JSON list of C-alpha atoms in Angstrom, two decimals:
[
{"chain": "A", "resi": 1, "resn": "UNK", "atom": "CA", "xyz": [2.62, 14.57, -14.26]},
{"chain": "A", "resi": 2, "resn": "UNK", "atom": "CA", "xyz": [0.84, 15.95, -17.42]},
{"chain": "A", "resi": 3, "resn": "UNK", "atom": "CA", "xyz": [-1.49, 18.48, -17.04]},
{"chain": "A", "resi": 4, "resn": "UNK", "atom": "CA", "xyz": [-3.74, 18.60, -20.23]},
{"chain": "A", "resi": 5, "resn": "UNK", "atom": "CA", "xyz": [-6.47, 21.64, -21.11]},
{"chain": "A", "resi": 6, "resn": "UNK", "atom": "CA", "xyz": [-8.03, 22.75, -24.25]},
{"chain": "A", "resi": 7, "resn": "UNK", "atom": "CA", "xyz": [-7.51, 25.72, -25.48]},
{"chain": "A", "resi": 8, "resn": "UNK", "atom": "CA", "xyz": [-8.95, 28.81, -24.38]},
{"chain": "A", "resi": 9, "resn": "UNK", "atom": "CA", "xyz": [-8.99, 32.62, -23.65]},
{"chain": "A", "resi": 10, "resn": "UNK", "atom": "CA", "xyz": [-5.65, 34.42, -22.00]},
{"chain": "A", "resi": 11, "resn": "UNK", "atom": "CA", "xyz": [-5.71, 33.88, -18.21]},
{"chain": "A", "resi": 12, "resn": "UNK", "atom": "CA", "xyz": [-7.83, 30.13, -18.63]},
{"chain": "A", "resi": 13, "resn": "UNK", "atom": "CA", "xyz": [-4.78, 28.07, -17.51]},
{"chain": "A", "resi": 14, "resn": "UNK", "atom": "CA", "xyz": [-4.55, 26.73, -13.83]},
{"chain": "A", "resi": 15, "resn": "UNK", "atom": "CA", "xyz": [-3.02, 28.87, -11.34]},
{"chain": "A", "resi": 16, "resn": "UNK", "atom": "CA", "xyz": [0.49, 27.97, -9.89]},
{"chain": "A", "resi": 17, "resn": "UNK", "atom": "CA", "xyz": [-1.71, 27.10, -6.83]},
{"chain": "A", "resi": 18, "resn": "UNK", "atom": "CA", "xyz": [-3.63, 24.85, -8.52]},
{"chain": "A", "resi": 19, "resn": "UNK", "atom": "CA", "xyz": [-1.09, 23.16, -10.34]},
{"chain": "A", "resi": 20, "resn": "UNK", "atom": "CA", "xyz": [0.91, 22.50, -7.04]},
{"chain": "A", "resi": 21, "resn": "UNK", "atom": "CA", "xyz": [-2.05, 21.47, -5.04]},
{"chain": "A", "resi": 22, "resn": "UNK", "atom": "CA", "xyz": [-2.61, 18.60, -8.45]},
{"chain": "A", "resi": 23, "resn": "UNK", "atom": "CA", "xyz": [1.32, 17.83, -8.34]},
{"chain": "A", "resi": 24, "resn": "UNK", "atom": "CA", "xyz": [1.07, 17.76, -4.26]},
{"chain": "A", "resi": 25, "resn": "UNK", "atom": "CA", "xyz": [-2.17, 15.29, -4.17]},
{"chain": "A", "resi": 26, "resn": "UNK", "atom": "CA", "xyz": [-0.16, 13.00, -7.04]},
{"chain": "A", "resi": 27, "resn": "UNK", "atom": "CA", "xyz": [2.04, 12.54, -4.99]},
{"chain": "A", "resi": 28, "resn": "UNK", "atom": "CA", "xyz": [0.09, 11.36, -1.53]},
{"chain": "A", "resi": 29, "resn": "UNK", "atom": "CA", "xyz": [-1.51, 9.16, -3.13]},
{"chain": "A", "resi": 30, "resn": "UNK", "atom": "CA", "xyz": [1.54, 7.66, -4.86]},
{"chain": "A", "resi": 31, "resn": "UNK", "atom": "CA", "xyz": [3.39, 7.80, -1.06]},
{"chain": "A", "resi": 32, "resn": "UNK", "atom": "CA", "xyz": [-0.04, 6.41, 0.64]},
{"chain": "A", "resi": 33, "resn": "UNK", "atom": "CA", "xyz": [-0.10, 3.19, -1.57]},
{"chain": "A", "resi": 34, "resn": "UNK", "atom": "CA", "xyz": [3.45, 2.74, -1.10]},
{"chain": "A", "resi": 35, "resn": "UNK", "atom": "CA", "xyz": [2.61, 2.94, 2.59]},
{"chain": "A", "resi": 36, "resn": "UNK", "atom": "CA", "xyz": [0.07, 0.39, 2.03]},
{"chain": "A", "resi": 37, "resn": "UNK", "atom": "CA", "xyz": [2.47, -1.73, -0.12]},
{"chain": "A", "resi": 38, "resn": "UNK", "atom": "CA", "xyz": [5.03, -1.45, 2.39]},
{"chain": "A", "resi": 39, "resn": "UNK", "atom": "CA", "xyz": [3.12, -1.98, 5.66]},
{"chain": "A", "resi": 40, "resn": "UNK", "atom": "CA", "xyz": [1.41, -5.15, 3.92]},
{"chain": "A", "resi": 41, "resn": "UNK", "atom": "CA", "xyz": [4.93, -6.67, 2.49]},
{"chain": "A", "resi": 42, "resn": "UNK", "atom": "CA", "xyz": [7.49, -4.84, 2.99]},
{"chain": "A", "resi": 43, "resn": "UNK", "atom": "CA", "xyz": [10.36, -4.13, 5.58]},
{"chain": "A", "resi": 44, "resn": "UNK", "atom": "CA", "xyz": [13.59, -1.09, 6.39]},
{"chain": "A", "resi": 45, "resn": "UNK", "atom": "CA", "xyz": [16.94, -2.01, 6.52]},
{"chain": "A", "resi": 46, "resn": "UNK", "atom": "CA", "xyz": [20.33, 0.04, 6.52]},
{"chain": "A", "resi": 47, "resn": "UNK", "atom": "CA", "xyz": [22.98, -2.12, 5.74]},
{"chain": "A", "resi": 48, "resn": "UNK", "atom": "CA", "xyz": [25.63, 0.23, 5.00]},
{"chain": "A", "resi": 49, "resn": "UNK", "atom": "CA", "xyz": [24.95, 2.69, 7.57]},
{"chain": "A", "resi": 50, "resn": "UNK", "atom": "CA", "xyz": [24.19, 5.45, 5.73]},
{"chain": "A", "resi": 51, "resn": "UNK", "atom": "CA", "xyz": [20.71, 5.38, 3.27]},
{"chain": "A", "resi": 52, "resn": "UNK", "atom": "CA", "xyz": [18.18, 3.58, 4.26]},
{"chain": "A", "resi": 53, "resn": "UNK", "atom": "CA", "xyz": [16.58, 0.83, 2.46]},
{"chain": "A", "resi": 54, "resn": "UNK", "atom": "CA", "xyz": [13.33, -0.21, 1.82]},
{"chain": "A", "resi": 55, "resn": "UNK", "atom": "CA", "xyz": [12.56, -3.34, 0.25]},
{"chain": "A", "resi": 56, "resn": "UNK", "atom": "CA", "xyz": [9.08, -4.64, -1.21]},
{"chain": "A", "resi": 57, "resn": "UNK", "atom": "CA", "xyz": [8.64, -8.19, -2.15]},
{"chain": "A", "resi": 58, "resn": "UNK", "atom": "CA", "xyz": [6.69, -9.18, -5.03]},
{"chain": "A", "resi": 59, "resn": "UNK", "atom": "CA", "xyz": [5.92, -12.67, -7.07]},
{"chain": "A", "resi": 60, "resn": "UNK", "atom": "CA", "xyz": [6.51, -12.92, -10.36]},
{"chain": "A", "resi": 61, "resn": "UNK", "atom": "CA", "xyz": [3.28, -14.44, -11.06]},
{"chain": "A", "resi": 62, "resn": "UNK", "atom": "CA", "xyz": [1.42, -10.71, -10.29]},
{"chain": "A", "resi": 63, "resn": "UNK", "atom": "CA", "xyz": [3.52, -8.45, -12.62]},
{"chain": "A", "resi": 64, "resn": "UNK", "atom": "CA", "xyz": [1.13, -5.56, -12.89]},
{"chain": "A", "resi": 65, "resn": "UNK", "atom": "CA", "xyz": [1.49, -4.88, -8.69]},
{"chain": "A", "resi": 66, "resn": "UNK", "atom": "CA", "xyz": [5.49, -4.85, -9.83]},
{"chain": "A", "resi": 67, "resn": "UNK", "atom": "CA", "xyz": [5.44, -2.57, -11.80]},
{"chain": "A", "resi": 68, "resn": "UNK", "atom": "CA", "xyz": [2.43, -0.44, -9.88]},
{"chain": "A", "resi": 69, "resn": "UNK", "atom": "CA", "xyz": [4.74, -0.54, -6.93]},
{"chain": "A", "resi": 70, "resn": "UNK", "atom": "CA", "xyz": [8.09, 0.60, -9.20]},
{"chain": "A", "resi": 71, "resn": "UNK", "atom": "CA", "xyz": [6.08, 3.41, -10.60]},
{"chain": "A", "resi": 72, "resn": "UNK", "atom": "CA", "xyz": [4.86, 4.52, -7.61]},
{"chain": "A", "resi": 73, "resn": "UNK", "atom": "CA", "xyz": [8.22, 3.93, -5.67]},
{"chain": "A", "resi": 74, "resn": "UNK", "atom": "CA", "xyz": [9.67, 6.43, -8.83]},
{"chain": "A", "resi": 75, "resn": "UNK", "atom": "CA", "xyz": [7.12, 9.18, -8.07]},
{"chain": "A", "resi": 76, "resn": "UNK", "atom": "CA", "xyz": [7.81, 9.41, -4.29]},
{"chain": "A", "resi": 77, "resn": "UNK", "atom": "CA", "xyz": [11.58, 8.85, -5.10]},
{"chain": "A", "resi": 78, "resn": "UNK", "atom": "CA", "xyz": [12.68, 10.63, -8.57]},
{"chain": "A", "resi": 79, "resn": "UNK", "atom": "CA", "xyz": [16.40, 11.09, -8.26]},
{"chain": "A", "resi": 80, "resn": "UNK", "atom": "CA", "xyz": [16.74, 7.57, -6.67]},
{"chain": "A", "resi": 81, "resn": "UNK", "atom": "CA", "xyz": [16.95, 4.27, -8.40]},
{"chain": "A", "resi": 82, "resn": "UNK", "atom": "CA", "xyz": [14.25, 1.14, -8.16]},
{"chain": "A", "resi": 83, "resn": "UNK", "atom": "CA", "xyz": [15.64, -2.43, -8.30]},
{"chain": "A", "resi": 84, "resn": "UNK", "atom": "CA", "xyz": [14.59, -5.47, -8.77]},
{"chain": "A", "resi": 85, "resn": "UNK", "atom": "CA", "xyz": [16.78, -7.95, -6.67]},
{"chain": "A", "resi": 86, "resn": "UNK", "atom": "CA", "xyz": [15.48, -11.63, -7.59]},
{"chain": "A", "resi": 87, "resn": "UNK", "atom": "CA", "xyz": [15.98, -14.64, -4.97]},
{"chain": "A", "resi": 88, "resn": "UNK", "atom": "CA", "xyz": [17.37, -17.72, -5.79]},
{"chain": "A", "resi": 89, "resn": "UNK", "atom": "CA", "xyz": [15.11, -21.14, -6.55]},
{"chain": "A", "resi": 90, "resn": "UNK", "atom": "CA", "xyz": [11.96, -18.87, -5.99]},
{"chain": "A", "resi": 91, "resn": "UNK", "atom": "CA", "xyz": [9.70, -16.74, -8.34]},
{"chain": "A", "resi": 92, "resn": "UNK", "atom": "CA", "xyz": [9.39, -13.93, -5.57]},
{"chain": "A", "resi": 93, "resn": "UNK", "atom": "CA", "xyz": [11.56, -10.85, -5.71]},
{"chain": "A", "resi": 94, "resn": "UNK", "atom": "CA", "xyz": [12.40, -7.34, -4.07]},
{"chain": "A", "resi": 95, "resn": "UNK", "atom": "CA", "xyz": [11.53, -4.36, -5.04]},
{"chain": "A", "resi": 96, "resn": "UNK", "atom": "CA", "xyz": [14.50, -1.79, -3.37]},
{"chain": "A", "resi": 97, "resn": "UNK", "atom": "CA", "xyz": [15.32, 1.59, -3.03]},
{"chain": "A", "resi": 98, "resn": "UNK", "atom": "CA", "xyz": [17.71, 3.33, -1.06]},
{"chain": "A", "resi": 99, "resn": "UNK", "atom": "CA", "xyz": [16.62, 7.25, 0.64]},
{"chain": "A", "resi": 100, "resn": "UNK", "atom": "CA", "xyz": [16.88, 8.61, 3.67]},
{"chain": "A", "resi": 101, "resn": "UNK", "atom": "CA", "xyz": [13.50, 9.71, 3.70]},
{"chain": "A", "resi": 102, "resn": "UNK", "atom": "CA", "xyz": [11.67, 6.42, 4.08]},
{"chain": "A", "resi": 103, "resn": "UNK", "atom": "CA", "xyz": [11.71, 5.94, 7.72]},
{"chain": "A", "resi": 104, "resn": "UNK", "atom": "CA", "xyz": [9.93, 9.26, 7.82]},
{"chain": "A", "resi": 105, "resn": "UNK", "atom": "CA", "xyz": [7.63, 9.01, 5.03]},
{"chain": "A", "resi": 106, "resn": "UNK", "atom": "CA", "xyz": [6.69, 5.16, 6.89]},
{"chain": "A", "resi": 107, "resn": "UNK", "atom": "CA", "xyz": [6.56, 6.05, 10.65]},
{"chain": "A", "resi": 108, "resn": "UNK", "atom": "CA", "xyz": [8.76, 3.25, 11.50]},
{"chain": "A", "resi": 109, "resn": "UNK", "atom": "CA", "xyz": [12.97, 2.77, 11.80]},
{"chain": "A", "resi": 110, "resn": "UNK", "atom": "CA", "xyz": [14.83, 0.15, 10.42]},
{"chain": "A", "resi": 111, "resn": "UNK", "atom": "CA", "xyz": [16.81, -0.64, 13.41]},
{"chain": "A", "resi": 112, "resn": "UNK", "atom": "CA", "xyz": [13.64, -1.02, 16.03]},
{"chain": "A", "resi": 113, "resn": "UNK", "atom": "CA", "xyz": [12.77, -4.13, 15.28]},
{"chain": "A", "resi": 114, "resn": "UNK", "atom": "CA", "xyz": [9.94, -5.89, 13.47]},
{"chain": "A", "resi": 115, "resn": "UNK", "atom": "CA", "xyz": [7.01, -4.26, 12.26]},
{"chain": "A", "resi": 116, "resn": "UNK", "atom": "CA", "xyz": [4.75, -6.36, 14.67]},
{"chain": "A", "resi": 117, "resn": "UNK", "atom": "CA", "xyz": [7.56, -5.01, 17.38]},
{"chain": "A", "resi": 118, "resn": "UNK", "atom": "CA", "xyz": [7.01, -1.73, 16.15]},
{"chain": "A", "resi": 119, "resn": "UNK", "atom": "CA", "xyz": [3.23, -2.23, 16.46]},
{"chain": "A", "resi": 120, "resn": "UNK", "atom": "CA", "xyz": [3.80, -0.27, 13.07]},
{"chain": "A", "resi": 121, "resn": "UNK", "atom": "CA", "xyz": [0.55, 2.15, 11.90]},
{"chain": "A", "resi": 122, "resn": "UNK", "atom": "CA", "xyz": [-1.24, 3.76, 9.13]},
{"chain": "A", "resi": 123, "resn": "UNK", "atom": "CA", "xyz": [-0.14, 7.52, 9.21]},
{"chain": "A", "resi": 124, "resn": "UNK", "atom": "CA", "xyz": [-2.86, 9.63, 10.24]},
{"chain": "A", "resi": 125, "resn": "UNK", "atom": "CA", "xyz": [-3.02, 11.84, 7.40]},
{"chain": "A", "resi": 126, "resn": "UNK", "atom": "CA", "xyz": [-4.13, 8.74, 5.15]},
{"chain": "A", "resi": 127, "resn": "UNK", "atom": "CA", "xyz": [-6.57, 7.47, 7.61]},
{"chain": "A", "resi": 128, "resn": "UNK", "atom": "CA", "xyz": [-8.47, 10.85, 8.03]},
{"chain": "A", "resi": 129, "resn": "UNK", "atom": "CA", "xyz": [-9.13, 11.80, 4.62]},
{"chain": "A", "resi": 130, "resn": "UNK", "atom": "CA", "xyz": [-10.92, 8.88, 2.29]},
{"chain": "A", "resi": 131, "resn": "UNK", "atom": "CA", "xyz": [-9.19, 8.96, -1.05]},
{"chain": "A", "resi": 132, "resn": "UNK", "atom": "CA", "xyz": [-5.33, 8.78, 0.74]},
{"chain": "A", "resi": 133, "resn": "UNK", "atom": "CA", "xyz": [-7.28, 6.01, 2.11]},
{"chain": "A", "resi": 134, "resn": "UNK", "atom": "CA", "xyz": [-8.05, 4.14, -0.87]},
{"chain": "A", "resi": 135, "resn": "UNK", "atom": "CA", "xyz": [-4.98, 4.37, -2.43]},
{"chain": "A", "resi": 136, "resn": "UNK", "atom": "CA", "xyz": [-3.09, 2.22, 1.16]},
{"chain": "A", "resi": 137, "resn": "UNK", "atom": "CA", "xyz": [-5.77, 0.02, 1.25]},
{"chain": "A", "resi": 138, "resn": "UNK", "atom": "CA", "xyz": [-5.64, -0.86, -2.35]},
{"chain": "A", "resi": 139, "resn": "UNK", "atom": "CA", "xyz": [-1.28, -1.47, -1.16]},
{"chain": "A", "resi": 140, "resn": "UNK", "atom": "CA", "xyz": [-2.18, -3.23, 1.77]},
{"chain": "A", "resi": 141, "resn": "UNK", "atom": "CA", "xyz": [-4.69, -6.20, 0.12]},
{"chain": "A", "resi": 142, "resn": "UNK", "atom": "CA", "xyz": [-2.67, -6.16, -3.40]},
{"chain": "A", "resi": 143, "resn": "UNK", "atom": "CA", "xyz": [0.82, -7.17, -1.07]},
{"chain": "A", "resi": 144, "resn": "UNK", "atom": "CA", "xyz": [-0.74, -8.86, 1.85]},
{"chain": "A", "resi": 145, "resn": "UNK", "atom": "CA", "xyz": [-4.55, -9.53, 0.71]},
{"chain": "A", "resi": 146, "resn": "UNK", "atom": "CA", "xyz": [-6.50, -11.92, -1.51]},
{"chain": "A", "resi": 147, "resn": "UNK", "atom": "CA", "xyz": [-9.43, -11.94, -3.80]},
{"chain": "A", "resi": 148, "resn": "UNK", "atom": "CA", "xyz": [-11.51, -15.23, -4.47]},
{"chain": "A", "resi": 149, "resn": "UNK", "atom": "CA", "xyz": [-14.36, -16.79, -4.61]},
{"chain": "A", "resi": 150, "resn": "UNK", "atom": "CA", "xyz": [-16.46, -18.62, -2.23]},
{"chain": "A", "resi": 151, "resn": "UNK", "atom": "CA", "xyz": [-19.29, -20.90, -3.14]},
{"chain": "A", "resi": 152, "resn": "UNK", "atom": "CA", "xyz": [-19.95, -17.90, -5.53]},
{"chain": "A", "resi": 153, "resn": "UNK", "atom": "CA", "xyz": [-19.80, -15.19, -3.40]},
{"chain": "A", "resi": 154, "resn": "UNK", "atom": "CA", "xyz": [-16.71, -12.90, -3.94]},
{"chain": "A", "resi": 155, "resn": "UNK", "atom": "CA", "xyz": [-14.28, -12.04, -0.92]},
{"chain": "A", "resi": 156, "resn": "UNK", "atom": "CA", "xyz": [-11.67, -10.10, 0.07]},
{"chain": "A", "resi": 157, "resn": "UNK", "atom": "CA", "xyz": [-9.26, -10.98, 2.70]},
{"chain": "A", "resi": 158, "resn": "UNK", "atom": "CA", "xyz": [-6.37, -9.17, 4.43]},
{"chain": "A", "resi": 159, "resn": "UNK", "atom": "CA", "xyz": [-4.14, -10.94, 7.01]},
{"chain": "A", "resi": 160, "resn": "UNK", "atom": "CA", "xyz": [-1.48, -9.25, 9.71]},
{"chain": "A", "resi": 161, "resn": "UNK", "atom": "CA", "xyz": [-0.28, -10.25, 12.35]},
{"chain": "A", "resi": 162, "resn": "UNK", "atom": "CA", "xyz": [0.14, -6.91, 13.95]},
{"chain": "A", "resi": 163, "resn": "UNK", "atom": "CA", "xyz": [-3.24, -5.29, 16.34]},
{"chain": "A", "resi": 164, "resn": "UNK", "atom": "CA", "xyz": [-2.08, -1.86, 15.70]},
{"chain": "A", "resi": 165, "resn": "UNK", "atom": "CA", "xyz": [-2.64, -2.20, 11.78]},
{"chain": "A", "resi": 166, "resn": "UNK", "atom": "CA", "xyz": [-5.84, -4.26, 11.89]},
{"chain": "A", "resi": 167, "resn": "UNK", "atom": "CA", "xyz": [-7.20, -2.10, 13.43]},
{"chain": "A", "resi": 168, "resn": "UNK", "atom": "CA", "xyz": [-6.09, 1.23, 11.06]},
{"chain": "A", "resi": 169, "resn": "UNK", "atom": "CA", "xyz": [-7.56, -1.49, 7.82]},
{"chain": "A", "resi": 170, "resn": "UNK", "atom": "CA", "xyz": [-11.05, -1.72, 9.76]},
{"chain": "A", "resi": 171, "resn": "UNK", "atom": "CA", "xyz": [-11.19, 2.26, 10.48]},
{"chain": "A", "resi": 172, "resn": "UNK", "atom": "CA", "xyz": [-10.34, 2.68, 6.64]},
{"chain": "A", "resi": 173, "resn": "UNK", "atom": "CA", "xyz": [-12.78, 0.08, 5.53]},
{"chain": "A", "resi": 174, "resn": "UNK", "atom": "CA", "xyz": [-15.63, 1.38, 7.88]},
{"chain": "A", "resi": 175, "resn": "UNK", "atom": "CA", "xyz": [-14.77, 4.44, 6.78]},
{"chain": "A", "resi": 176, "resn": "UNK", "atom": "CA", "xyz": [-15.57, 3.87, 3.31]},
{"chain": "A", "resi": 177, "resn": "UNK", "atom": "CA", "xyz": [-19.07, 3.14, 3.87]},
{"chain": "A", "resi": 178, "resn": "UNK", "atom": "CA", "xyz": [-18.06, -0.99, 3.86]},
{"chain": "A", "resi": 179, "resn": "UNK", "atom": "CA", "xyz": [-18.77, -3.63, 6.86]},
{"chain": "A", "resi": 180, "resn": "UNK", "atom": "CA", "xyz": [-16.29, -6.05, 7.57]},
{"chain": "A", "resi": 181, "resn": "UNK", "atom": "CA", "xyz": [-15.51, -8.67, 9.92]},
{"chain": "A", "resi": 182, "resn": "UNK", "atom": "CA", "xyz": [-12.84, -9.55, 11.84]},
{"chain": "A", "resi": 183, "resn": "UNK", "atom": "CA", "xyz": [-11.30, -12.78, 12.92]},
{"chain": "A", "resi": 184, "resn": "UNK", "atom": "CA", "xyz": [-8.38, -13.37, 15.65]},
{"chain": "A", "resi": 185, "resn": "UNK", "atom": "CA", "xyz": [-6.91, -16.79, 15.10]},
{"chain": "A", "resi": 186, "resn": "UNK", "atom": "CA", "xyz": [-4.64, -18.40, 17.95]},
{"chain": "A", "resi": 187, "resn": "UNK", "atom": "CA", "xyz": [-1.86, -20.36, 16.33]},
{"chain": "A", "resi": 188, "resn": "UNK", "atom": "CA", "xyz": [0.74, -21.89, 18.18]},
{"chain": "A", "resi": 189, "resn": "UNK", "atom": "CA", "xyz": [3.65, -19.37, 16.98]},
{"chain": "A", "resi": 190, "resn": "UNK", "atom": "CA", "xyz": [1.56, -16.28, 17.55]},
{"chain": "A", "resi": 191, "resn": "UNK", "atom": "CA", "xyz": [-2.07, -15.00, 16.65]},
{"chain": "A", "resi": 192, "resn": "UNK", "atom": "CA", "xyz": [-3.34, -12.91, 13.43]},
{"chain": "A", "resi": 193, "resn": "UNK", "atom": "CA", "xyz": [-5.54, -11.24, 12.44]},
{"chain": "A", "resi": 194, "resn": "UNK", "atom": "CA", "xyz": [-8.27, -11.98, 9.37]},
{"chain": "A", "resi": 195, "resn": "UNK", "atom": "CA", "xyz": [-9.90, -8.64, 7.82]},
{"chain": "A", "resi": 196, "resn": "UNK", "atom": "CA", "xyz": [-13.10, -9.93, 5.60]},
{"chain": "A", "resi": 197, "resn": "UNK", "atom": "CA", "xyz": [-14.96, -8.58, 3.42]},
{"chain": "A", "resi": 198, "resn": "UNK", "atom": "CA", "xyz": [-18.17, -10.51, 2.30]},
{"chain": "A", "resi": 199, "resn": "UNK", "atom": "CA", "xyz": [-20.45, -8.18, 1.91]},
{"chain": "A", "resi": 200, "resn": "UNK", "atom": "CA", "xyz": [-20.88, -5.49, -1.63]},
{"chain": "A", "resi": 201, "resn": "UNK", "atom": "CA", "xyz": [-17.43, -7.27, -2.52]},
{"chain": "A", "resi": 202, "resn": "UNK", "atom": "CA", "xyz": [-17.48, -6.59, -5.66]},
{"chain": "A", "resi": 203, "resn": "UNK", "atom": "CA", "xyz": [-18.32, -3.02, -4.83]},
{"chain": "A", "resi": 204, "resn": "UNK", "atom": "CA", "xyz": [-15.70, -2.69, -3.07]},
{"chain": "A", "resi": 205, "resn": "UNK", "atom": "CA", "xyz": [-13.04, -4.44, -5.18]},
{"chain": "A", "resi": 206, "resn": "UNK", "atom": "CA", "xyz": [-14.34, -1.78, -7.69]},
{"chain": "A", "resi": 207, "resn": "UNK", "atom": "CA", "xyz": [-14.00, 0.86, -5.26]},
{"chain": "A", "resi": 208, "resn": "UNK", "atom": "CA", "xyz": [-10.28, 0.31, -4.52]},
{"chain": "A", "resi": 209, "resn": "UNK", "atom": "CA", "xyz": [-9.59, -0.38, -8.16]},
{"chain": "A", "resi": 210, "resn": "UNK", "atom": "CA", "xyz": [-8.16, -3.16, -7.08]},
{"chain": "A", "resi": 211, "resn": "UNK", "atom": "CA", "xyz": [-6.42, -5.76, -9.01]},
{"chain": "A", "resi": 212, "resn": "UNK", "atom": "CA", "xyz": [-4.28, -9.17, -8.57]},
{"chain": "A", "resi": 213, "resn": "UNK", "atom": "CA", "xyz": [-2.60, -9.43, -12.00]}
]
């Protein structure tokens, strides 16, 4: 993190507080859109039995969320190393790091099951303050969301299969001052659940910075 200021009389530059409450907020909202990132398309795993893993898939065809999620990934983790582990006869890839910190930075384990299982959650320190909020949601629709266009209207859509978290996305939404609507559709493997947002789209979209390149 660089911390610029002009220059100025003896006793100008930030306190230590200060500086620590910038480097402290950096890195929240680096961990909450890895949260996002992770609750939207990614999973835990511990193969060795030892560090845990987390793994984020990606698609080749969006390189700027790559690299978003590597340098974000970096911040939360700086001694550990991000990987790119590519999959055979398919442009998508994983995005992995090892720590032992994930399962508690995520809320969830990588030995109790699914997410959906899990009924896994947005922590409640993102959902109660509005900026940590931004940052997941901008995770959540840039793994597991879209952005098009419909008749000429712009949308944003954000799928999961899991109650617990479509429910945290609408409390974050709503909470931003945006209205969206919610679909349940009944498949016959198991039901999901369609987050919409058709209304100040583009508002929004410019709210959450939010970006499918």
């Amino acid at each position: 993190l660089k911390i610029c200021r002009s220059q100025g009389h003896e006793g100008s530059s930030p306190s230590s507080g200060t500086i620590l409450k910038i480097m402290t907020t950096f890195f929240q909202n680096n961990l909450a859109y890895i949260i996002g990132a992770a609750l939207g398309d990614g999973n835990l795993s511990n193969p060795n039995g030892r560090a845990v893993r987390l793994r984020i898939s990606c698609d080749a065809k969006y390189p700027g969320i790559a690299q978003r999620i590597e340098d974000a990934i970096q911040v939360i983790s700086p001694h550990n190393k991000v990987s790119r582990v590519h999959r055979k006869s398919t442009t998508c890839f994983d995005i992995s790091c090892y720590s032992n910190k994930w399962e508690t930075y995520l809320g969830w384990t990588a030995q109790g099951g699914s997410k959906n299982i899990q009924q896994v959650s947005v922590p409640i320190w993102i959902k109660v303050d509005k900026e940590f909020s931004r940052h997941c949601l901008r995770g959540l629709i840039e793994t597991d969301g879209s952005i098009y266009n419909d008749r000429g209207y712009d949308m944003v859509n954000f799928v999961t299969i899991t109650k617990s978290l479509a429910e945290d996305v609408l409390q974050m939404i709503n909470g931003a001052g945006f209205l969206p609507k919610i679909y349940l559709i009944k498949t016959s493997h198991q039901p999901r659940y369609n987050i919409r947002i058709s209304k100040s789209t583009r508002e929004f979209i410019e709210y959450l910075d939010l970006k499918k390149d």
